Short mmCIF file of C-alpha atoms in Angstrom, two decimals:
data_model
loop_
_atom_site.label_atom_id
_atom_site.label_comp_id
_atom_site.label_asym_id
_atom_site.label_seq_id
_atom_site.Cartn_x
_atom_site.Cartn_y
_atom_site.Cartn_z
CA MET A 1077 -152.59 70.33 140.71
CA ALA A 1078 -150.95 69.42 137.39
CA LEU A 1079 -147.23 69.70 136.60
CA HIS A 1080 -145.89 69.87 133.06
CA CYS A 1081 -142.87 68.36 131.29
CA SER A 1082 -139.47 69.89 130.52
CA LEU A 1083 -139.66 72.67 127.92
CA GLY A 1084 -143.42 72.84 128.50
CA SER A 1085 -145.75 75.09 130.47
CA GLY A 1086 -148.95 74.99 132.48
CA ARG A 1087 -150.85 75.51 129.23
CA HIS A 1088 -150.28 71.83 128.43
CA TRP A 1089 -153.08 71.06 130.87
CA ALA A 1090 -155.76 73.18 129.17
CA SER A 1091 -157.86 70.15 128.17
CA LEU A 1092 -157.79 68.69 131.68
CA ALA A 1093 -158.61 72.08 133.19
CA GLU A 1094 -161.61 72.38 130.88
CA GLU A 1095 -162.82 68.89 131.77
CA LEU A 1096 -162.62 69.58 135.51
CA ALA A 1097 -163.98 73.15 135.38
CA GLY A 1098 -166.63 73.86 138.00
CA LYS A 1099 -165.81 70.72 139.98
CA TYR A 1100 -162.31 71.47 141.27
CA VAL A 1101 -159.92 74.31 141.88
CA PHE A 1102 -157.38 73.66 139.13
CA ILE A 1103 -153.75 74.72 139.59
CA ALA A 1104 -151.27 74.25 136.72
CA PRO A 1105 -148.20 76.36 137.51
CA ASP A 1106 -145.30 77.03 135.18
CA ILE A 1107 -142.36 75.17 136.69
CA SER A 1108 -139.48 77.53 137.48
CA GLY A 1109 -137.65 78.65 134.35
CA TYR A 1110 -140.49 77.69 132.01
CA GLY A 1111 -143.51 79.49 130.60
CA ASN A 1112 -144.02 82.82 132.34
CA ASP A 1113 -141.94 81.84 135.38
CA ALA A 1114 -138.45 83.32 135.05
CA GLY A 1115 -137.34 81.27 138.04
CA PRO A 1116 -134.97 82.30 140.84
CA SER A 1117 -131.38 83.38 140.22
CA GLY A 1118 -130.27 79.85 141.05
CA LEU A 1119 -132.45 77.17 139.46
CA PRO A 1120 -133.09 73.92 141.39
CA THR A 1121 -130.69 71.00 140.99
CA THR A 1122 -132.74 68.50 143.02
CA LEU A 1123 -136.40 67.52 143.05
CA ALA A 1124 -136.62 68.64 146.68
CA GLU A 1125 -135.53 72.14 145.66
CA GLU A 1126 -138.07 72.10 142.84
CA VAL A 1127 -140.84 71.21 145.28
CA HIS A 1128 -139.74 74.02 147.59
CA LEU A 1129 -140.16 76.53 144.76
CA LEU A 1130 -143.71 75.25 144.20
CA ASN A 1131 -144.74 75.45 147.85
CA ASP A 1132 -146.64 78.71 147.48
CA ARG A 1133 -148.73 77.34 144.62
CA ILE A 1134 -149.35 74.06 146.43
CA TYR A 1135 -150.61 75.94 149.48
CA ASP A 1136 -153.10 77.69 147.19
CA ALA A 1137 -154.97 74.38 147.05
CA VAL A 1138 -157.72 74.02 149.66
CA GLY A 1139 -158.27 70.61 151.20
CA PRO A 1140 -157.03 67.32 149.74
CA ILE A 1141 -154.99 67.50 146.54
CA HIS A 1142 -155.27 65.40 143.39
CA LEU A 1143 -151.76 65.47 141.96
CA VAL A 1144 -150.99 64.92 138.26
CA GLY A 1145 -147.61 65.09 136.54
CA HIS A 1146 -146.13 64.39 133.12
CA SER A 1147 -142.48 63.54 132.39
CA TYR A 1148 -140.28 65.88 134.49
CA GLY A 1149 -143.46 67.18 136.11
CA GLY A 1150 -144.26 63.56 136.94
CA ALA A 1151 -140.95 63.26 138.79
CA VAL A 1152 -141.74 66.44 140.74
CA ALA A 1153 -145.25 65.15 141.53
CA PHE A 1154 -143.73 61.86 142.73
CA LYS A 1155 -141.45 63.81 145.06
CA ILE A 1156 -144.35 65.84 146.46
CA ALA A 1157 -146.36 62.68 147.09
CA THR A 1158 -143.54 60.73 148.72
CA ASP A 1159 -141.17 63.15 150.40
CA SER A 1160 -142.57 66.54 151.29
CA ARG A 1161 -144.45 68.23 154.10
CA LEU A 1162 -147.50 68.15 151.88
CA ALA A 1163 -147.53 64.42 151.19
CA HIS A 1164 -150.32 63.87 153.75
CA ARG A 1165 -152.63 66.12 151.68
CA ILE A 1166 -152.35 64.07 148.49
CA CYS A 1167 -155.49 61.99 147.91
CA SER A 1168 -154.65 60.70 144.42
CA LEU A 1169 -151.62 60.55 142.16
CA THR A 1170 -151.49 60.35 138.37
CA LEU A 1171 -148.11 59.98 136.69
CA ILE A 1172 -147.67 60.12 132.91
CA GLU A 1173 -144.28 58.58 132.11
CA PRO A 1174 -142.49 60.19 135.06
CA VAL A 1175 -138.75 60.68 134.49
CA LEU A 1176 -137.25 58.79 137.43
CA PRO A 1177 -134.22 57.16 135.79
CA THR A 1178 -132.37 56.25 138.98
CA ILE A 1179 -134.93 53.51 139.64
CA LEU A 1180 -133.27 51.67 136.73
CA ARG A 1181 -129.91 51.70 138.49
CA GLU A 1182 -131.35 49.28 141.01
CA SER A 1183 -131.72 46.50 138.42
CA GLY A 1184 -128.93 44.85 136.44
CA PRO A 1185 -130.93 44.41 133.21
CA ASP A 1186 -132.05 48.06 133.27
CA ARG A 1187 -128.67 49.55 134.14
CA GLN A 1188 -127.78 50.03 130.47
CA LEU A 1189 -130.87 52.19 129.99
CA TYR A 1190 -129.82 54.35 132.92
CA ASP A 1191 -126.28 54.65 131.54
CA HIS A 1192 -127.68 55.70 128.15
CA PHE A 1193 -129.73 58.42 129.84
CA VAL A 1194 -126.63 59.67 131.66
CA ARG A 1195 -124.78 59.89 128.34
CA LEU A 1196 -127.68 61.90 126.89
CA ALA A 1197 -127.49 64.29 129.84
CA GLN A 1198 -123.73 64.69 129.35
CA ALA A 1199 -124.16 65.39 125.63
CA VAL A 1200 -126.81 68.03 126.37
CA TYR A 1201 -124.56 69.61 129.03
CA GLU A 1202 -121.68 69.82 126.56
CA ASP A 1203 -123.78 71.47 123.86
CA LEU A 1204 -125.12 74.03 126.32
CA TRP A 1205 -121.62 74.71 127.67
CA ASN A 1206 -120.30 75.16 124.13
CA GLY A 1207 -123.03 77.65 123.28
CA VAL A 1208 -124.94 75.51 120.80
CA PRO A 1209 -128.35 75.08 122.48
CA TRP A 1210 -129.97 74.10 119.17
CA ASN A 1211 -127.80 70.97 119.11
CA ALA A 1212 -128.86 70.20 122.68
CA ILE A 1213 -132.52 70.55 121.70
CA ASP A 1214 -132.06 68.26 118.69
CA LYS A 1215 -130.48 65.54 120.86
CA PHE A 1216 -133.16 65.95 123.51
CA ALA A 1217 -136.04 65.83 121.02
CA THR A 1218 -134.58 62.84 119.16
CA PHE A 1219 -134.35 60.83 122.38
CA TRP A 1220 -137.89 61.58 123.52
CA LYS A 1221 -139.29 60.82 120.06
CA GLY A 1222 -138.67 57.16 120.85
CA SER A 1223 -140.09 54.95 118.10
CA GLU A 1224 -142.42 57.58 116.67
CA PRO A 1225 -142.08 58.48 112.97
CA ASN A 1226 -139.69 61.32 112.18
CA GLN A 1227 -141.49 64.63 112.34
CA GLU A 1228 -139.81 68.00 112.18
CA ILE A 1229 -140.45 70.37 115.08
CA PRO A 1230 -142.27 73.51 113.85
CA PRO A 1231 -139.82 76.46 113.71
CA LYS A 1232 -141.77 78.50 116.27
CA SER A 1233 -141.84 75.62 118.75
CA ARG A 1234 -138.15 74.88 118.20
CA LEU A 1235 -137.24 78.52 118.85
CA ARG A 1236 -139.23 78.49 122.09
CA MET A 1237 -137.44 75.30 123.15
CA ILE A 1238 -134.04 76.83 122.37
CA GLU A 1239 -134.92 79.85 124.51
CA HIS A 1240 -135.43 77.55 127.50
CA ALA A 1241 -132.70 75.03 126.66
CA GLU A 1242 -130.43 76.05 129.54
CA ARG A 1243 -133.09 74.82 131.97
CA LEU A 1244 -132.59 71.25 130.72
CA ALA A 1245 -129.26 70.97 132.53
CA PHE A 1246 -131.05 71.55 135.83
CA ASP A 1247 -133.84 69.08 135.01
CA PHE A 1248 -131.30 66.36 134.22
CA ALA A 1249 -129.36 67.11 137.41
CA ALA A 1250 -132.51 66.94 139.54
CA VAL A 1251 -133.77 63.57 138.29
CA LEU A 1252 -130.28 62.01 138.32
CA ALA A 1253 -129.77 63.10 141.94
CA GLU A 1254 -132.91 61.36 143.20
CA GLN A 1255 -132.25 58.33 145.42
CA GLY A 1256 -134.38 55.50 146.83
CA VAL A 1257 -137.14 55.69 144.23
CA THR A 1258 -138.31 52.09 144.65
CA ALA A 1259 -138.59 52.39 148.43
CA ALA A 1260 -140.44 55.70 148.09
CA ALA A 1261 -142.84 54.19 145.55
CA ALA A 1262 -143.53 51.21 147.80
CA ALA A 1263 -144.63 53.60 150.55
CA ILE A 1264 -147.33 55.28 148.41
CA LYS A 1265 -150.77 54.61 149.90
CA VAL A 1266 -153.03 56.84 147.78
CA PRO A 1267 -154.82 55.68 144.60
CA THR A 1268 -152.23 55.89 141.83
CA LEU A 1269 -152.58 55.81 138.04
CA LEU A 1270 -149.64 55.31 135.68
CA LEU A 1271 -149.99 56.12 131.97
CA SER A 1272 -147.53 55.21 129.23
CA GLY A 1273 -147.17 55.03 125.45
CA GLY A 1274 -145.94 52.13 123.35
CA LEU A 1275 -143.84 54.37 121.08
CA SER A 1276 -142.11 56.16 123.95
CA PRO A 1277 -138.41 55.61 124.71
CA TYR A 1278 -137.93 52.17 126.22
CA LEU A 1279 -136.39 53.86 129.26
CA THR A 1280 -139.69 55.48 130.26
CA GLN A 1281 -141.63 52.28 129.66
CA ARG A 1282 -139.25 50.43 131.99
CA ILE A 1283 -139.57 53.17 134.62
CA VAL A 1284 -143.36 52.75 134.52
CA TRP A 1285 -142.97 48.96 134.74
CA ARG A 1286 -140.71 49.25 137.79
CA LEU A 1287 -143.10 51.66 139.48
CA THR A 1288 -146.03 49.36 138.68
CA ASN A 1289 -144.28 46.57 140.56
CA ALA A 1290 -143.48 48.81 143.53
CA ILE A 1291 -146.76 50.67 144.16
CA THR A 1292 -149.49 48.66 145.88
CA GLY A 1293 -152.83 48.68 144.06
CA VAL A 1294 -151.59 50.87 141.20
CA LYS A 1295 -153.72 51.21 138.06
CA THR A 1296 -152.03 51.37 134.66
CA HIS A 1297 -153.18 52.51 131.25
CA HIS A 1298 -150.95 51.83 128.25
CA LEU A 1299 -151.57 53.34 124.81
CA PRO A 1300 -149.67 51.24 122.23
CA THR A 1301 -149.75 53.91 119.49
CA ALA A 1302 -148.77 56.86 121.70
CA GLY A 1303 -145.38 58.43 122.30
CA HIS A 1304 -143.96 60.32 125.26
CA MET A 1305 -146.11 63.40 124.56
CA LEU A 1306 -149.30 61.34 124.85
CA LEU A 1307 -150.84 64.04 127.04
CA LEU A 1308 -151.10 66.23 123.93
CA SER A 1309 -151.15 63.74 121.06
CA HIS A 1310 -153.68 61.36 122.65
CA SER A 1311 -155.55 63.71 124.96
CA ALA A 1312 -158.90 62.18 123.92
CA ALA A 1313 -157.80 58.94 125.60
CA VAL A 1314 -155.61 60.33 128.39
CA ILE A 1315 -157.85 63.03 129.85
CA PRO A 1316 -160.89 60.76 130.51
CA GLU A 1317 -158.61 58.27 132.29
CA ILE A 1318 -157.33 61.00 134.59
CA VAL A 1319 -160.84 62.30 135.28
CA ARG A 1320 -162.12 58.80 136.10
CA HIS A 1321 -159.18 58.21 138.42
CA ILE A 1322 -159.79 61.46 140.29
CA ALA A 1323 -163.51 60.70 140.64
CA LEU A 1324 -162.77 57.22 141.98
CA ALA A 1325 -160.29 58.61 144.50
CA ASP A 1326 -162.92 61.09 145.69
CA ARG A 1327 -165.44 58.29 146.23
CA LEU A 1328 -162.90 56.21 148.14
CA GLU A 1329 -162.00 59.16 150.34
CA GLN A 1330 -165.64 59.92 151.10
CA ARG A 1331 -166.32 56.30 152.04
CA SER A 1332 -163.29 56.32 154.32
CA ALA A 1333 -164.37 59.58 155.96
CA LEU A 1334 -167.89 58.22 156.62
CA LYS A 1335 -166.65 55.12 158.45
CA PRO A 1336 -167.22 55.07 162.23
CA GLY A 1337 -164.98 57.67 163.80
CA GLY A 1338 -164.52 59.56 160.54
CA SER A 1339 -166.18 62.69 159.24
CA LEU A 1340 -165.95 64.71 156.08
CA PRO A 1341 -163.76 67.80 156.50
CA ALA A 1342 -165.51 71.15 156.36
CA ASP A 1343 -163.15 72.36 153.64
CA HIS A 1344 -163.86 69.48 151.30
CA LEU A 1345 -163.23 71.60 148.21
CA THR A 1346 -160.58 69.64 146.45
CA GLY A 1347 -157.54 71.09 144.72
CA ALA A 1348 -156.72 69.31 141.47
#
């Protein structure tokens, strides 16, 4: 199962779906309010509520689940893996720059990064409240550009982002409401891969660093020339890493199941 970023859709995972075709059942839902999902009348304001809205799609997966998430989708994936009724079904976790800013509140040196993110959220809220979603999108895009060269968003893409701009307020609220991220990360027991880009906002790089120090046995892959949208811009490097990680997790699970007292489940068709 793969979860996309804010202002994105399940189509972002087309390359990964193609790579895993025939080996796994691949589920890449549109998160509520994005893509073809209009969302409920009241959009989620916490990650727990977001997970609840995805329950039906998660239950579509048969057997153990390989969970992948990028950006906001990474935060949702983290929540599924650490604090949901389905956490016991997760057999691997891949997070591409998950947006979990409250982990930075727990460290004095990183507190300024958290405060800056809160100010960004407030500025986006104000623009949306004042009926200027295009200004909100410009602020949002500028922040996530990080250190990448200036590049204008194609008009068609910008229009699509503006159409979904209101959803950003809920995404910000959800990630800023999350508590106890470090403790939750420390409790992760499944094989975990963290991916990051060297041109991404420093905030996301610090989040990945903090998670790296909290999750036992975590693997990391850093692309110095990539930005926050590395899933799309550097897919040739990112997708093989994810595929290798999933394959390794499968081998580890099979070895564990074949130990004395263990047996492979009959429904060992894995959801990815």
